[in-house]
Amino acid sequence: MSAPDAAPAAVAGARKPGLPDARTLHTRYLLSLGDDALIYAQRLGEWLTHAPQIEEDMALGNVGLDLLGQARSLLTRAGEVEDAHPRRDEDALAMLRDEREFRNVHLVERPRGDFGQEMARMLWFASYQYELYTALLGSADATLAGVAQKAVKEVAYHRDHATQWVLRLGDGTPESHARVQAGLEAVHPYVQELGEDFDAARWASEQGVGVLPSSLAASVNAYVGEVLEGATLVMPDEPRWHARGGREGVHSGAMGLLLAELQHIARSHPGATW
Amino acid sequence: MSETSWPLFEVFVRPKRGLSHVHAGSLHAPDAQMALRNGRDLYTRRQEGVSIWVVASEDITASSPDERDSFFDPAADKVYRHPTFYEVPEDVEYL
């Protein structure tokens, strides 16, 4: 280029070199939100017949179905924004993407632990989703704002469910206290990723479409901290390592097995209905 | 955890404003607050209600089947207790 000083001006305001276009970033942002919901819905489905009582099977199943509903709307919207040819609908995005194309955090793909650990995970995740959807009520993406409006009531209930259990387990018997505390320790290295910014979220935040995860962290920490205090539990120390890379499609071994179970029918019998 | 370790609660759901709570069923829960939430999950999944009551089953005093004859049969021939001699206006819905 003959005028080297003109070139940077032409891309002023754009992001660092090599960053994908707006459509791609918007799609990725929606996929991140949708994949968190989809993968956690799948994990919660595993609790059916495994919860302490049939009533709790039902409660966890309901939470999972709420999340599945959110995932359906978010993935459908992601397919619209992506506008691929042919367009990918919710089923194509859920069932026909490979592991590296999923953008969920590691917290939701972790294998199922005991009930105390599940309530620790749900407390963190639902608290995060509550702050997220509250912030997204004013999204410039009208569909996303609509999803948030419905979802914020659902996740308020999820957060309450986890809160009620953490209070009871923490302030219950020595056994329940020790197990939920161990659950909190086990999930702690996966919590920080929820509040980490990524390229698509930075773009979405600048455009008023989304919100920076880092802007939610203080409220999430404050809520969880208050619950733990009421439950006579202690916030685990800062972990020596923490999970990362989920938003870029880097996952753990557990993710492949989860996807195999989630996707194998749809892939073995393409287009099957009943 | 054994199936009998949580107490039983009876759940009453009010389907809409103006109606009374109706017994919907029973469930197990560790305490009343959790019973309320379980009741929400089990009995209002399809928008059946706007209000839920739960009460510990052991707190309910119920009539016994053995007492049925003495409790209820004497009312059978007291036709004058029924307000059958009044005209009910057509647009009175819940009477």
mmCIF file of N, CA, C and O in Angstrom, chain A residues 2-9:
data_model
loop_
_atom_site.group_PDB
_atom_site.id
_atom_site.type_symbol
_atom_site.label_atom_id
_atom_site.label_comp_id
_atom_site.label_asym_id
_atom_site.label_seq_id
_atom_site.Cartn_x
_atom_site.Cartn_y
_atom_site.Cartn_z
ATOM 1 N N SER A 2 0.553 2.222 -0.807
ATOM 2 C CA SER A 2 1.440 3.368 -0.985
ATOM 3 C C SER A 2 1.352 4.343 0.186
ATOM 4 O O SER A 2 2.254 5.104 0.443
ATOM 5 N N ALA A 3 0.277 4.386 0.856
ATOM 6 C CA ALA A 3 0.146 5.321 1.982
ATOM 7 C C ALA A 3 -0.038 4.547 3.277
ATOM 8 O O ALA A 3 -1.153 4.340 3.733
ATOM 9 N N PRO A 4 1.082 4.118 3.845
ATOM 10 C CA PRO A 4 1.005 3.250 5.015
ATOM 11 C C PRO A 4 0.280 3.897 6.198
ATOM 12 O O PRO A 4 -0.323 3.209 7.009
ATOM 13 N N ASP A 5 0.341 5.218 6.300
ATOM 14 C CA ASP A 5 -0.312 5.832 7.461
ATOM 15 C C ASP A 5 -1.831 5.914 7.281
ATOM 16 O O ASP A 5 -2.540 6.179 8.227
ATOM 17 N N ALA A 6 -2.293 5.689 6.036
ATOM 18 C CA ALA A 6 -3.741 5.745 5.814
ATOM 19 C C ALA A 6 -4.411 4.418 6.178
ATOM 20 O O ALA A 6 -5.565 4.397 6.564
ATOM 21 N N ALA A 7 -3.649 3.369 6.048
ATOM 22 C CA ALA A 7 -4.251 2.051 6.267
ATOM 23 C C ALA A 7 -4.809 1.856 7.685
ATOM 24 O O ALA A 7 -5.958 1.450 7.840
ATOM 25 N N PRO A 8 -4.019 2.199 8.735
ATOM 26 C CA PRO A 8 -4.567 2.014 10.075
ATOM 27 C C PRO A 8 -5.816 2.863 10.301
ATOM 28 O O PRO A 8 -6.749 2.428 10.966
ATOM 29 N N ALA A 9 -5.837 4.063 9.701
ATOM 30 C CA ALA A 9 -6.997 4.927 9.887
ATOM 31 C C ALA A 9 -8.257 4.267 9.325
ATOM 32 O O ALA A 9 -9.338 4.397 9.891
#
